[in-house]
Short mmCIF file of C-alpha atoms and ligand atoms in Angstrom, two decimals:
data_model
loop_
_atom_site.label_atom_id
_atom_site.label_comp_id
_atom_site.label_asym_id
_atom_site.label_seq_id
_atom_site.Cartn_x
_atom_site.Cartn_y
_atom_site.Cartn_z
CA MET A 32 355.91 32.19 -47.83
CA GLY A 33 356.39 35.76 -48.98
CA GLY A 34 359.99 35.64 -47.78
CA GLY A 35 359.11 35.17 -44.09
CA ASP A 36 359.48 32.08 -41.92
CA PRO A 37 356.35 29.99 -41.48
CA ASP A 38 354.60 29.72 -38.10
CA ALA A 39 354.20 25.98 -38.55
CA ILE A 40 355.92 23.29 -40.59
CA VAL A 41 354.30 20.00 -41.52
CA VAL A 42 356.70 17.23 -42.53
CA GLY A 43 354.92 15.04 -45.09
CA SER A 44 351.98 15.66 -47.43
CA GLY A 45 349.84 12.56 -46.89
CA PRO A 46 346.15 13.07 -46.14
CA ASN A 47 346.95 13.61 -42.46
CA GLY A 48 349.76 16.07 -43.12
CA LEU A 49 347.54 18.11 -45.42
CA ALA A 50 344.56 17.87 -43.05
CA ALA A 51 346.82 19.22 -40.30
CA ALA A 52 348.08 22.00 -42.56
CA VAL A 53 344.54 23.02 -43.58
CA THR A 54 343.39 23.02 -39.93
CA LEU A 55 346.32 25.24 -38.95
CA ALA A 56 345.73 27.56 -41.90
CA LEU A 57 342.05 27.83 -41.00
CA GLY A 58 343.28 28.87 -37.55
CA GLY A 59 345.17 31.74 -39.12
CA VAL A 60 348.60 30.09 -38.98
CA LEU A 61 351.12 30.46 -41.82
CA VAL A 62 351.97 26.86 -42.81
CA LEU A 63 354.69 25.26 -44.91
CA VAL A 64 354.43 21.56 -45.87
CA LEU A 65 357.66 19.76 -46.79
CA GLU A 66 357.30 16.55 -48.81
CA ALA A 67 360.14 14.09 -49.48
CA ARG A 68 358.90 12.94 -52.85
CA ASP A 69 358.45 14.93 -56.03
CA GLU A 70 354.72 14.48 -55.75
CA ILE A 71 352.38 15.15 -52.86
CA GLY A 72 349.86 12.66 -51.53
CA GLY A 73 351.57 9.90 -49.52
CA GLY A 74 349.23 6.91 -49.58
CA THR A 75 346.89 8.52 -52.12
CA ARG A 76 349.12 8.68 -55.19
CA THR A 77 347.97 7.49 -58.63
CA ALA A 78 350.37 6.34 -61.34
CA GLU A 79 350.71 4.41 -64.61
CA LEU A 80 352.28 1.40 -62.93
CA THR A 81 351.70 -1.12 -65.74
CA LEU A 82 351.05 0.21 -69.25
CA PRO A 83 350.45 3.69 -70.70
CA GLY A 84 346.86 4.79 -70.14
CA PHE A 85 346.27 2.50 -67.14
CA ARG A 86 346.11 4.72 -64.05
CA HIS A 87 346.51 2.74 -60.85
CA ASP A 88 345.99 3.83 -57.26
CA VAL A 89 349.40 3.07 -55.81
CA CYS A 90 348.03 2.67 -52.26
CA SER A 91 344.56 3.72 -51.15
CA ALA A 92 341.72 2.98 -53.54
CA VAL A 93 338.28 3.02 -51.93
CA HIS A 94 337.23 5.64 -49.41
CA PRO A 95 334.32 5.08 -47.07
CA MET A 96 336.27 6.97 -44.40
CA GLY A 97 337.20 9.72 -46.85
CA VAL A 98 333.65 10.48 -47.87
CA LEU A 99 332.37 10.19 -44.27
CA SER A 100 335.30 11.95 -42.57
CA PRO A 101 333.85 14.54 -40.17
CA PHE A 102 336.70 16.87 -41.19
CA PHE A 103 336.67 16.41 -44.98
CA ARG A 104 332.88 16.78 -45.01
CA GLU A 105 333.27 20.34 -43.76
CA LEU A 106 335.78 21.39 -46.45
CA PRO A 107 334.99 22.73 -49.95
CA LEU A 108 337.01 19.92 -51.56
CA ALA A 109 334.64 19.61 -54.52
CA GLU A 110 335.56 23.20 -55.46
CA HIS A 111 339.17 22.02 -55.58
CA GLY A 112 338.53 19.07 -57.87
CA LEU A 113 337.44 16.18 -55.65
CA ARG A 114 334.55 14.17 -57.06
CA TRP A 115 333.48 10.94 -55.44
CA ILE A 116 332.14 8.21 -57.72
CA ARG A 117 329.76 5.90 -55.91
CA PRO A 118 329.29 2.27 -56.91
CA GLU A 119 326.04 0.29 -56.96
CA ALA A 120 327.40 -1.80 -54.09
CA SER A 121 330.16 -1.24 -51.55
CA VAL A 122 331.24 -4.85 -51.19
CA ALA A 123 330.89 -8.07 -53.10
CA HIS A 124 331.93 -11.21 -51.28
CA PRO A 125 332.18 -14.20 -53.61
CA MET A 126 331.34 -17.49 -51.90
CA PRO A 127 332.90 -20.85 -52.69
CA ASP A 128 329.46 -22.35 -53.33
CA GLY A 129 326.59 -20.31 -54.66
CA PRO A 130 326.19 -16.66 -55.44
CA ALA A 131 328.28 -13.86 -53.96
CA VAL A 132 326.97 -11.74 -51.10
CA ILE A 133 326.39 -8.16 -52.17
CA LEU A 134 326.48 -5.39 -49.56
CA THR A 135 324.56 -2.32 -50.70
CA ARG A 136 323.41 0.85 -49.02
CA SER A 137 319.86 -0.57 -49.05
CA LEU A 138 319.25 -2.52 -45.84
CA GLU A 139 316.38 -4.34 -47.52
CA ARG A 140 318.51 -5.54 -50.42
CA THR A 141 321.33 -6.61 -48.11
CA GLN A 142 318.86 -8.37 -45.84
CA ALA A 143 317.54 -10.29 -48.82
CA GLU A 144 321.11 -11.33 -49.71
CA LEU A 145 321.57 -12.81 -46.25
CA GLY A 146 318.48 -15.01 -46.11
CA ARG A 147 317.90 -16.37 -42.60
CA ASP A 148 320.52 -13.97 -41.18
CA GLY A 149 319.06 -10.89 -42.83
CA ALA A 150 317.10 -9.84 -39.74
CA ALA A 151 320.17 -10.29 -37.50
CA TRP A 152 322.24 -8.09 -39.85
CA ARG A 153 319.54 -5.46 -39.68
CA ARG A 154 319.46 -5.62 -35.88
CA LEU A 155 323.25 -5.24 -35.81
CA VAL A 156 323.52 -2.12 -37.94
CA LEU A 157 320.18 -0.34 -37.57
CA PRO A 158 320.82 1.29 -34.15
CA PHE A 159 323.88 3.03 -35.62
CA LEU A 160 322.07 4.37 -38.66
CA GLU A 161 320.00 6.86 -36.66
CA ALA A 162 322.93 9.29 -36.19
CA PRO A 163 325.92 7.78 -38.00
CA HIS A 164 327.86 11.02 -38.34
CA ALA A 165 327.74 11.67 -34.61
CA LEU A 166 328.97 8.15 -33.94
CA LEU A 167 331.79 8.48 -36.48
CA SER A 168 333.00 11.74 -34.96
CA ASP A 169 333.42 9.89 -31.64
CA ILE A 170 335.04 6.84 -33.23
CA LEU A 171 337.43 8.85 -35.38
CA ALA A 172 338.88 10.68 -32.39
CA PRO A 173 341.42 10.10 -29.63
CA LEU A 174 340.30 8.39 -26.44
CA ARG A 175 338.12 10.95 -24.60
CA VAL A 176 334.69 11.31 -23.07
CA PRO A 177 332.48 10.73 -26.10
CA ALA A 178 330.12 13.44 -27.26
CA HIS A 179 327.46 10.77 -27.75
CA PRO A 180 328.01 8.37 -24.85
CA LEU A 181 324.95 6.17 -25.35
CA ALA A 182 325.72 5.47 -29.00
CA MET A 183 329.36 4.79 -28.11
CA LEU A 184 328.35 2.44 -25.31
CA ARG A 185 326.08 0.53 -27.65
CA PHE A 186 328.90 0.41 -30.21
CA GLY A 187 331.51 -0.60 -27.65
CA LEU A 188 329.43 -3.49 -26.34
CA ARG A 189 329.60 -5.11 -29.77
CA ALA A 190 332.99 -3.81 -30.88
CA ALA A 191 334.77 -5.32 -27.88
CA PHE A 192 334.20 -8.84 -29.23
CA SER A 193 336.47 -10.61 -31.61
CA ALA A 194 335.03 -10.61 -35.15
CA ASN A 195 335.03 -14.38 -35.09
CA ARG A 196 332.95 -14.56 -31.93
CA LEU A 197 330.49 -11.81 -32.80
CA ALA A 198 329.84 -13.27 -36.24
CA ARG A 199 329.23 -16.73 -34.78
CA LEU A 200 326.99 -15.34 -32.03
CA LEU A 201 324.84 -13.30 -34.37
CA PHE A 202 324.68 -15.28 -37.57
CA ARG A 203 323.74 -18.89 -38.29
CA GLU A 204 324.84 -19.16 -41.90
CA GLU A 205 328.09 -18.83 -43.82
CA ARG A 206 327.04 -15.88 -45.97
CA ALA A 207 326.56 -13.29 -43.22
CA ARG A 208 329.54 -14.61 -41.27
CA ALA A 209 331.76 -14.33 -44.33
CA LEU A 210 330.52 -10.82 -45.14
CA PHE A 211 331.31 -9.66 -41.60
CA ALA A 212 334.70 -11.40 -41.63
CA GLY A 213 335.65 -9.64 -44.88
CA CYS A 214 334.87 -6.24 -43.33
CA ALA A 215 336.78 -7.13 -40.15
CA GLY A 216 339.70 -8.42 -42.24
CA HIS A 217 340.77 -4.79 -42.83
CA SER A 218 341.98 -4.77 -39.21
CA ILE A 219 345.11 -6.75 -40.23
CA LEU A 220 344.73 -8.77 -37.03
CA PRO A 221 343.74 -12.35 -36.28
CA LEU A 222 339.94 -12.34 -36.22
CA SER A 223 340.04 -14.09 -32.84
CA GLN A 224 341.46 -10.97 -31.18
CA PRO A 225 339.22 -8.75 -29.04
CA LEU A 226 338.10 -5.54 -30.76
CA THR A 227 338.38 -6.93 -34.28
CA ALA A 228 334.58 -6.79 -34.38
CA ALA A 229 334.95 -2.99 -34.23
CA LEU A 230 336.24 -2.64 -37.77
CA GLY A 231 333.75 -5.22 -39.05
CA LEU A 232 330.98 -3.17 -37.50
CA ILE A 233 332.32 0.19 -38.66
CA PHE A 234 332.63 -0.97 -42.25
CA ALA A 235 329.23 -2.70 -42.16
CA VAL A 236 327.61 0.49 -40.88
CA THR A 237 329.41 2.83 -43.29
CA ALA A 238 328.20 0.73 -46.23
CA HIS A 239 324.62 1.53 -45.23
CA VAL A 240 325.38 5.24 -44.92
CA GLU A 241 327.42 5.75 -48.11
CA ASP A 242 328.36 3.59 -51.06
CA TRP A 243 332.12 3.13 -50.69
CA PRO A 244 333.40 5.51 -53.39
CA VAL A 245 336.52 5.97 -55.45
CA ALA A 246 337.88 9.40 -56.34
CA ALA A 247 337.37 10.46 -59.96
CA GLY A 248 340.73 10.39 -61.75
CA GLY A 249 342.42 8.48 -58.93
CA SER A 250 342.94 8.75 -55.18
CA GLN A 251 345.47 11.53 -55.81
CA ALA A 252 342.45 13.82 -56.34
CA ILE A 253 341.81 13.71 -52.57
CA THR A 254 345.15 15.18 -51.58
CA ARG A 255 345.30 17.47 -54.62
CA SER A 256 342.01 19.00 -53.52
CA LEU A 257 343.37 19.41 -49.97
CA ALA A 258 346.49 21.04 -51.41
CA GLY A 259 344.38 23.35 -53.59
CA TYR A 260 342.33 24.41 -50.60
CA LEU A 261 345.48 24.89 -48.52
CA ALA A 262 346.91 27.18 -51.20
CA SER A 263 343.70 29.23 -51.18
CA LEU A 264 344.26 29.72 -47.43
CA GLY A 265 347.83 30.93 -47.98
CA GLY A 266 349.64 27.69 -47.12
CA ALA A 267 352.62 26.48 -49.17
CA ILE A 268 354.02 23.07 -50.13
CA GLU A 269 357.56 22.20 -51.17
CA THR A 270 358.12 18.80 -52.77
CA GLY A 271 361.41 16.92 -53.24
CA CYS A 272 362.39 17.97 -49.75
CA ARG A 273 363.19 15.06 -47.41
CA VAL A 274 363.58 16.25 -43.86
CA GLU A 275 366.50 14.51 -42.17
CA ARG A 276 367.26 16.74 -39.19
CA LEU A 277 365.30 19.24 -37.19
CA ALA A 278 368.21 21.66 -37.49
CA ASP A 279 367.69 21.86 -41.27
CA LEU A 280 364.20 23.32 -40.93
CA PRO A 281 363.42 27.02 -41.08
CA SER A 282 362.53 28.33 -37.65
CA ALA A 283 358.85 27.87 -36.81
CA ARG A 284 356.78 27.81 -33.65
CA VAL A 285 355.68 24.21 -34.21
CA VAL A 286 356.58 21.23 -36.37
CA LEU A 287 354.05 18.50 -37.07
CA PHE A 288 355.30 15.15 -38.35
CA ASP A 289 353.17 13.18 -40.80
CA THR A 290 355.74 10.42 -40.38
CA SER A 291 356.25 7.12 -38.62
CA PRO A 292 357.21 7.34 -34.92
CA ASP A 293 360.74 6.07 -35.69
CA GLN A 294 361.28 8.93 -38.15
CA LEU A 295 360.04 11.43 -35.60
CA ALA A 296 362.62 10.08 -33.14
CA ARG A 297 365.40 10.11 -35.74
CA ILE A 298 364.70 13.57 -37.12
CA ALA A 299 364.08 15.21 -33.76
CA GLY A 300 367.07 13.50 -32.11
CA GLU A 301 368.17 15.23 -28.93
CA ALA A 302 365.21 17.60 -29.14
CA LEU A 303 363.22 14.76 -27.59
CA PRO A 304 364.17 13.13 -24.28
CA SER A 305 365.85 9.74 -24.69
CA GLY A 306 363.16 8.00 -22.62
CA TYR A 307 360.45 9.17 -25.03
CA ARG A 308 362.57 8.13 -28.03
CA ARG A 309 362.98 4.68 -26.49
CA ARG A 310 359.22 4.42 -26.15
CA LEU A 311 358.80 5.43 -29.79
CA ALA A 312 361.29 2.72 -30.74
CA ARG A 313 359.05 0.13 -29.08
CA TYR A 314 356.13 1.09 -31.35
CA ARG A 315 354.82 -1.99 -33.20
CA TYR A 316 354.27 -1.61 -36.96
CA GLY A 317 352.96 -5.13 -37.56
CA PRO A 318 352.29 -7.01 -40.78
CA GLY A 319 352.90 -5.62 -44.24
CA ALA A 320 351.11 -5.96 -47.56
CA PHE A 321 351.85 -7.47 -50.95
CA LYS A 322 349.98 -5.71 -53.73
CA LEU A 323 349.41 -6.40 -57.40
CA ASP A 324 348.12 -4.02 -60.04
CA TRP A 325 347.01 -5.37 -63.37
CA ALA A 326 346.32 -3.98 -66.79
CA LEU A 327 343.41 -6.14 -67.95
CA ASP A 328 341.91 -6.65 -71.38
CA GLY A 329 338.40 -6.59 -69.88
CA PRO A 330 336.52 -6.70 -66.59
CA ILE A 331 337.33 -9.41 -64.04
CA PRO A 332 335.22 -12.41 -65.12
CA TRP A 333 333.65 -13.10 -61.71
CA ARG A 334 331.65 -16.31 -61.57
CA ASP A 335 328.87 -14.19 -60.09
CA PRO A 336 328.85 -11.18 -62.46
CA ARG A 337 327.11 -9.04 -59.81
CA CYS A 338 330.55 -8.68 -58.20
CA ARG A 339 331.25 -6.05 -60.85
CA GLU A 340 328.76 -3.73 -59.13
CA ALA A 341 331.04 -3.32 -56.11
CA SER A 342 333.99 -1.00 -55.63
CA THR A 343 335.54 -3.58 -53.26
CA VAL A 344 335.55 -7.35 -53.49
CA HIS A 345 336.57 -9.36 -50.43
CA VAL A 346 338.13 -12.53 -51.77
CA GLY A 347 338.75 -15.28 -49.27
CA GLY A 348 335.65 -17.44 -49.00
CA THR A 349 334.14 -18.33 -45.66
CA LEU A 350 334.73 -16.81 -42.22
CA GLU A 351 336.74 -19.90 -41.35
CA GLU A 352 339.02 -19.49 -44.36
CA ILE A 353 339.52 -15.77 -43.84
CA ALA A 354 340.21 -16.23 -40.13
CA ALA A 355 342.74 -18.99 -40.88
CA SER A 356 344.48 -16.84 -43.49
CA GLU A 357 344.81 -13.82 -41.19
CA ARG A 358 345.84 -15.94 -38.19
CA ASP A 359 348.60 -17.68 -40.17
CA MET A 360 349.82 -14.41 -41.65
CA TYR A 361 349.97 -12.84 -38.19
CA ARG A 362 352.04 -15.78 -36.98
CA GLY A 363 354.59 -15.12 -39.71
CA ARG A 364 353.37 -17.62 -42.32
CA HIS A 365 352.22 -17.16 -45.89
CA PRO A 366 348.86 -18.87 -46.31
CA GLU A 367 348.28 -20.73 -49.54
CA ARG A 368 344.91 -18.98 -49.90
CA PRO A 369 345.39 -15.42 -48.64
CA PHE A 370 342.48 -13.12 -47.87
CA LEU A 371 342.42 -10.45 -50.61
CA ILE A 372 341.07 -6.96 -50.89
CA VAL A 373 340.30 -6.40 -54.56
CA CYS A 374 339.27 -2.99 -55.92
CA GLN A 375 337.64 -2.23 -59.26
CA GLN A 376 338.17 1.47 -59.89
CA SER A 377 337.88 1.31 -63.68
CA GLU A 378 334.40 -0.24 -63.41
CA LEU A 379 333.33 3.14 -61.98
CA ASP A 380 335.75 5.57 -63.55
CA ALA A 381 336.44 5.23 -67.27
CA SER A 382 339.43 7.58 -67.00
CA ARG A 383 341.47 4.85 -65.33
CA ALA A 384 342.02 2.65 -68.41
CA PRO A 385 341.88 2.82 -72.22
CA SER A 386 338.44 2.18 -73.71
CA GLY A 387 337.21 -1.38 -73.09
CA ARG A 388 340.18 -2.19 -70.89
CA HIS A 389 340.35 -2.28 -67.08
CA THR A 390 342.66 -1.84 -64.15
CA GLY A 391 342.80 -4.49 -61.44
CA TYR A 392 344.01 -3.98 -57.87
CA ALA A 393 344.48 -6.56 -55.11
CA TYR A 394 346.55 -6.98 -52.01
CA CYS A 395 346.94 -9.42 -49.18
CA HIS A 396 348.49 -9.00 -45.77
CA VAL A 397 351.91 -10.55 -45.24
CA PRO A 398 354.26 -10.88 -42.27
CA HIS A 399 356.30 -7.79 -41.36
CA ALA A 400 359.04 -7.16 -43.95
CA SER A 401 358.20 -10.39 -45.81
CA THR A 402 360.22 -10.90 -48.97
CA LEU A 403 358.12 -13.70 -50.46
CA ASP A 404 356.55 -13.05 -53.86
CA ARG A 405 352.78 -13.58 -53.43
CA THR A 406 351.87 -13.07 -57.09
CA ASP A 407 350.88 -16.69 -57.74
CA ALA A 408 348.90 -17.04 -54.51
CA ILE A 409 346.96 -13.80 -55.16
CA GLU A 410 346.21 -14.62 -58.79
CA ALA A 411 345.15 -18.17 -57.89
CA GLN A 412 342.70 -16.78 -55.32
CA VAL A 413 341.13 -14.41 -57.86
CA GLU A 414 341.02 -17.19 -60.46
CA ARG A 415 339.18 -19.40 -57.95
CA PHE A 416 336.22 -17.00 -57.97
CA ALA A 417 336.75 -15.60 -61.48
CA PRO A 418 337.75 -18.44 -63.81
CA GLY A 419 339.69 -17.20 -66.82
CA PHE A 420 340.98 -14.13 -64.95
CA ARG A 421 344.63 -14.87 -65.70
CA ASP A 422 343.97 -15.01 -69.44
CA GLY A 423 342.96 -11.35 -69.37
CA ILE A 424 346.16 -10.02 -67.80
CA LEU A 425 348.04 -7.72 -70.19
CA ALA A 426 350.65 -6.59 -67.65
CA ARG A 427 351.17 -6.62 -63.90
CA HIS A 428 353.07 -4.61 -61.31
CA ALA A 429 353.97 -6.12 -57.95
CA MET A 430 354.96 -4.40 -54.74
CA GLY A 431 355.93 -6.07 -51.49
CA PRO A 432 356.94 -4.56 -48.15
CA ALA A 433 360.37 -3.40 -49.33
CA TRP A 434 358.89 -1.62 -52.37
CA LEU A 435 356.24 0.02 -50.18
CA GLU A 436 358.81 1.26 -47.68
CA ARG A 437 360.99 2.66 -50.46
CA HIS A 438 357.93 4.42 -51.88
CA ASN A 439 356.97 5.88 -48.51
CA ALA A 440 359.18 5.77 -45.43
CA ASN A 441 356.03 5.60 -43.27
CA TYR A 442 355.32 2.03 -44.41
CA VAL A 443 357.82 0.43 -42.04
CA GLY A 444 358.19 -3.26 -42.94
CA GLY A 445 355.35 -2.77 -45.44
CA ALA A 446 352.80 -1.84 -42.73
CA ILE A 447 350.13 0.15 -44.55
CA THR A 448 348.00 1.65 -41.78
CA GLY A 449 350.55 3.27 -39.50
CA GLY A 450 351.04 0.36 -37.11
CA VAL A 451 349.23 -2.40 -35.23
CA ALA A 452 345.76 -1.35 -34.07
CA ASP A 453 345.15 -4.05 -31.47
CA ALA A 454 343.62 -3.56 -28.03
CA PHE A 455 347.00 -2.45 -26.63
CA GLN A 456 348.05 0.01 -29.31
CA LEU A 457 344.74 1.34 -30.65
CA PHE A 458 344.40 3.98 -27.95
CA THR A 459 348.09 4.41 -27.16
CA ARG A 460 349.44 5.38 -30.56
CA PRO A 461 352.34 6.22 -30.63
CA VAL A 462 352.82 5.98 -26.82
CA ALA A 463 350.42 6.18 -23.87
CA ARG A 464 349.97 9.91 -23.17
CA LEU A 465 347.05 12.14 -22.28
CA ASP A 466 347.55 13.99 -25.55
CA PRO A 467 348.78 11.39 -28.06
CA TYR A 468 349.71 14.04 -30.64
CA ALA A 469 351.94 16.09 -28.35
CA THR A 470 355.49 15.09 -27.46
CA PRO A 471 357.59 16.10 -24.43
CA ASN A 472 358.95 18.91 -26.64
CA PRO A 473 356.17 21.54 -26.74
CA ARG A 474 357.13 22.49 -30.33
CA LEU A 475 356.85 18.98 -31.82
CA PHE A 476 353.72 17.00 -32.69
CA LEU A 477 352.99 13.74 -34.50
CA CYS A 478 350.03 13.84 -36.90
CA SER A 479 350.30 10.66 -39.01
CA ALA A 480 348.25 7.46 -39.05
CA SER A 481 350.43 6.29 -36.16
CA THR A 482 348.22 8.47 -33.92
CA PRO A 483 344.50 8.01 -33.15
CA PRO A 484 342.24 7.13 -34.86
CA GLY A 485 344.80 5.30 -37.05
CA GLY A 486 345.00 4.18 -40.67
CA GLY A 487 342.83 5.20 -43.59
CA VAL A 488 342.31 8.29 -45.68
CA HIS A 489 340.16 10.46 -43.41
CA GLY A 490 342.56 13.16 -42.25
CA MET A 491 341.32 12.88 -38.67
CA CYS A 492 344.79 12.24 -37.18
CA GLY A 493 346.02 15.43 -38.82
CA PHE A 494 342.96 17.39 -37.78
CA HIS A 495 343.19 16.38 -34.10
CA ALA A 496 346.97 16.91 -34.01
CA ALA A 497 346.62 20.40 -35.46
CA GLU A 498 343.87 21.21 -32.96
CA ALA A 499 346.26 20.14 -30.19
CA ALA A 500 349.01 22.34 -31.63
CA LEU A 501 346.65 25.30 -32.03
CA GLY A 502 345.54 24.89 -28.42
CA ASP A 503 349.05 24.57 -27.01
CA CYS A 504 351.13 26.95 -29.13
CA PHE A 505 349.01 29.69 -30.71
C1 LIG B 694 348.48 -0.75 -50.44
C2 LIG B 694 347.67 0.20 -49.60
C3 LIG B 694 346.29 0.22 -49.73
C4 LIG B 694 345.51 1.08 -48.96
N1 LIG B 694 344.16 1.14 -49.19
C5 LIG B 694 343.43 2.08 -48.55
C6 LIG B 694 342.09 2.31 -48.94
O1 LIG B 694 341.59 1.72 -49.91
N2 LIG B 694 341.38 3.24 -48.25
C7 LIG B 694 341.91 3.97 -47.23
O2 LIG B 694 341.22 4.81 -46.63
N3 LIG B 694 343.22 3.79 -46.87
C8 LIG B 694 343.98 2.88 -47.50
N4 LIG B 694 345.31 2.73 -47.20
C9 LIG B 694 345.87 3.44 -46.03
C10 LIG B 694 346.13 4.90 -46.28
O3 LIG B 694 346.78 5.09 -47.50
C11 LIG B 694 346.99 5.46 -45.13
O4 LIG B 694 346.44 5.10 -43.88
C12 LIG B 694 347.07 6.98 -45.23
O5 LIG B 694 347.66 7.37 -46.45
C13 LIG B 694 347.88 7.53 -44.07
O6 LIG B 694 348.01 8.91 -44.25
P1 LIG B 694 349.18 9.74 -43.57
O7 LIG B 694 348.99 11.15 -43.98
O8 LIG B 694 349.23 9.41 -42.13
O9 LIG B 694 350.54 9.17 -44.17
P2 LIG B 694 351.01 8.90 -45.65
O10 LIG B 694 349.87 8.87 -46.58
O11 LIG B 694 351.89 7.73 -45.56
O12 LIG B 694 351.87 10.19 -46.03
C14 LIG B 694 353.09 10.49 -45.43
C15 LIG B 694 353.85 11.42 -46.33
O13 LIG B 694 355.01 11.90 -45.65
C16 LIG B 694 356.12 11.86 -46.53
N5 LIG B 694 357.32 11.75 -45.70
C17 LIG B 694 357.67 10.70 -44.91
N6 LIG B 694 358.86 10.94 -44.33
C18 LIG B 694 359.24 12.19 -44.73
C19 LIG B 694 360.38 13.01 -44.45
N7 LIG B 694 361.34 12.59 -43.64
N8 LIG B 694 360.47 14.22 -45.02
C20 LIG B 694 359.48 14.68 -45.84
N9 LIG B 694 358.38 13.93 -46.15
C21 LIG B 694 358.27 12.70 -45.59
C22 LIG B 694 355.87 10.65 -47.38
O14 LIG B 694 356.58 10.70 -48.60
C23 LIG B 694 354.36 10.76 -47.59
O15 LIG B 694 354.06 11.56 -48.71
C24 LIG B 694 346.13 1.91 -48.00
C25 LIG B 694 347.52 1.92 -47.89
C26 LIG B 694 348.28 1.09 -48.70
C27 LIG B 694 349.77 1.16 -48.63
#
C-alpha cells in the first residue's frame, strides 16, 4: 500500500470480496484485501485433492452465472488469464428409462429432446431470450424497482410458483418435468416451496443464452483474474491473515466483509448495536453439502454416452424422485437416492487430469451440519445411470459439512450458497433493511453471498455492496 493506510479493507477474497475490491478500486479507492487462507479464491479454489496431476475444483465448478454476470462481463478478465471453456451441452439429465435429456443452447435441439413438451419448453423460455442480459441485471440485484419492469413481471409470474407445480402445469411428460426439477434442485429447497420455480427458470434460460462453462485450468482462474485486475488498479491482497477483531485492522474509512453474518457480528463486536447482532444471529444457513471428488481411469461410463457432452449432469431421475430427495433432506433425513449435481470438467479441459484419465465431481445436499458419510449413496446413484462407474475409481476425496466449514468459515454447517434463499430470506439477506449491504455502523458493510442476490460465482453481491459503500462513504 506504499506505506500508507488503505481507504477500504475487504475481509475475504472470494469472488464477492474481490468483486467489491475491484469496484472500489475502479472508483479510485485504495483497497486492501485480507484473506484468512494462504490462497485467495474462497469457493473457487482448485487443488490436487486425490492423486498428483488430478486438479479438482474444491467448490464451484460450472459457471453460468460467472460468464453471464453483468459485472464480470464488463471487466477485462481474459487479459488476466480467465478463459471460459464451453461444453456442447449445459445439462444432461439421465432418465431411469430411456435416453437422457440433453439441454443445449439450441432451442430446436432441446425441443426435439422433449418430444410432446418441446413446444411448452419453448414457450416458457423464449420470452426471456429477447433481452436476457437486461433481465439478469434485474434478477442479480437487491430488491428495487426493476430497470426492465415488464420482463421482471413476466418472470415473476412464473418464478413465484413452486418448481413442482410449474413443471406439472406446463409439462405432460416425465422428461421435461425432470429437466426442470434438476435445474430447480440448485435452490437447496423442497421443490414444493413457492419461488423454487425461479431458479429452475433462471437456469433453463441461461442454458439457452450461454453453454454453462468451466474455467480453463480450474475455477481458481476466475478469482486469480480478478486479483490480477485488482493489482493493475493498485489494490493489494494479503493472504494468511485471518481477521478476528475489528481493532486489529489498519484504520480505513470502510470495511467490507466477504464473510458469513455470524462472523461479521463476531468480528465487529461492540461496533455494531446488540439488536442488529441479535438479528444477524437469527440468520438461517440451511442445509449443507456432501461432496466427492474422484480420480478416474476414464470418462464416466454413462448408459447414455451423450451425457459426456454436458458440463453438468443432474442425477436423480424423475421430478418425483428429485422432489422426494430434496424434501427429505430438508426435513433432516438422508435419502437413500440423493439428488446429485455431477460435473465433468476434465471432459472439457485436458489440463485437469493426466492423459486419458478424468476427474469426477459430485455432491448432494444434506441436513445442516450432517455428519453422515454419503459416499455409498452418491456412488450408488451414479452407478445407477453409469453401470461400471465404481470400477473406474482410482482414488476419492470426500468432504462433508465439517470439512467445508474448516476449509471456509463462510460455509456454516456446510451451507454452500451463503444461507437459505427461500421466500422469507431471499430478499432480506442478512436482515430486512432498505440497504441490505449497509449495517447500522456507517463504516461496515457485508458483501458476501449472504447478501442479495445470494450464492454463486457472479460477484454481484460484492459489486452492489461496494456501490453502496462508494455512495455512502466516498
Ligand atoms: C461444494 C460447492 C459447490 C459449488 N458449486 C458452484 C458452482 O458450480 N457454480 C457456482 O457459481 N457456485 C458454486 N458454489 C457456490 C460458490 O462457491 C459461492 O456462492 C461463492 O464462492 C460465494 O462467494 P463469496 O465471495 O461470497 O464467499 P466465499 O467464496 O466463501 O469466499 C469467502 C472468503 O473469505 C475468507 N474469509 C472468511 N472469513 C475470514 C476472516 N475472518 N478473515 C479473513 N478471511 C476470511 C474465506 O477464507 C474465503 O476465501 C459452490 C460452493 C460449494 C461449497
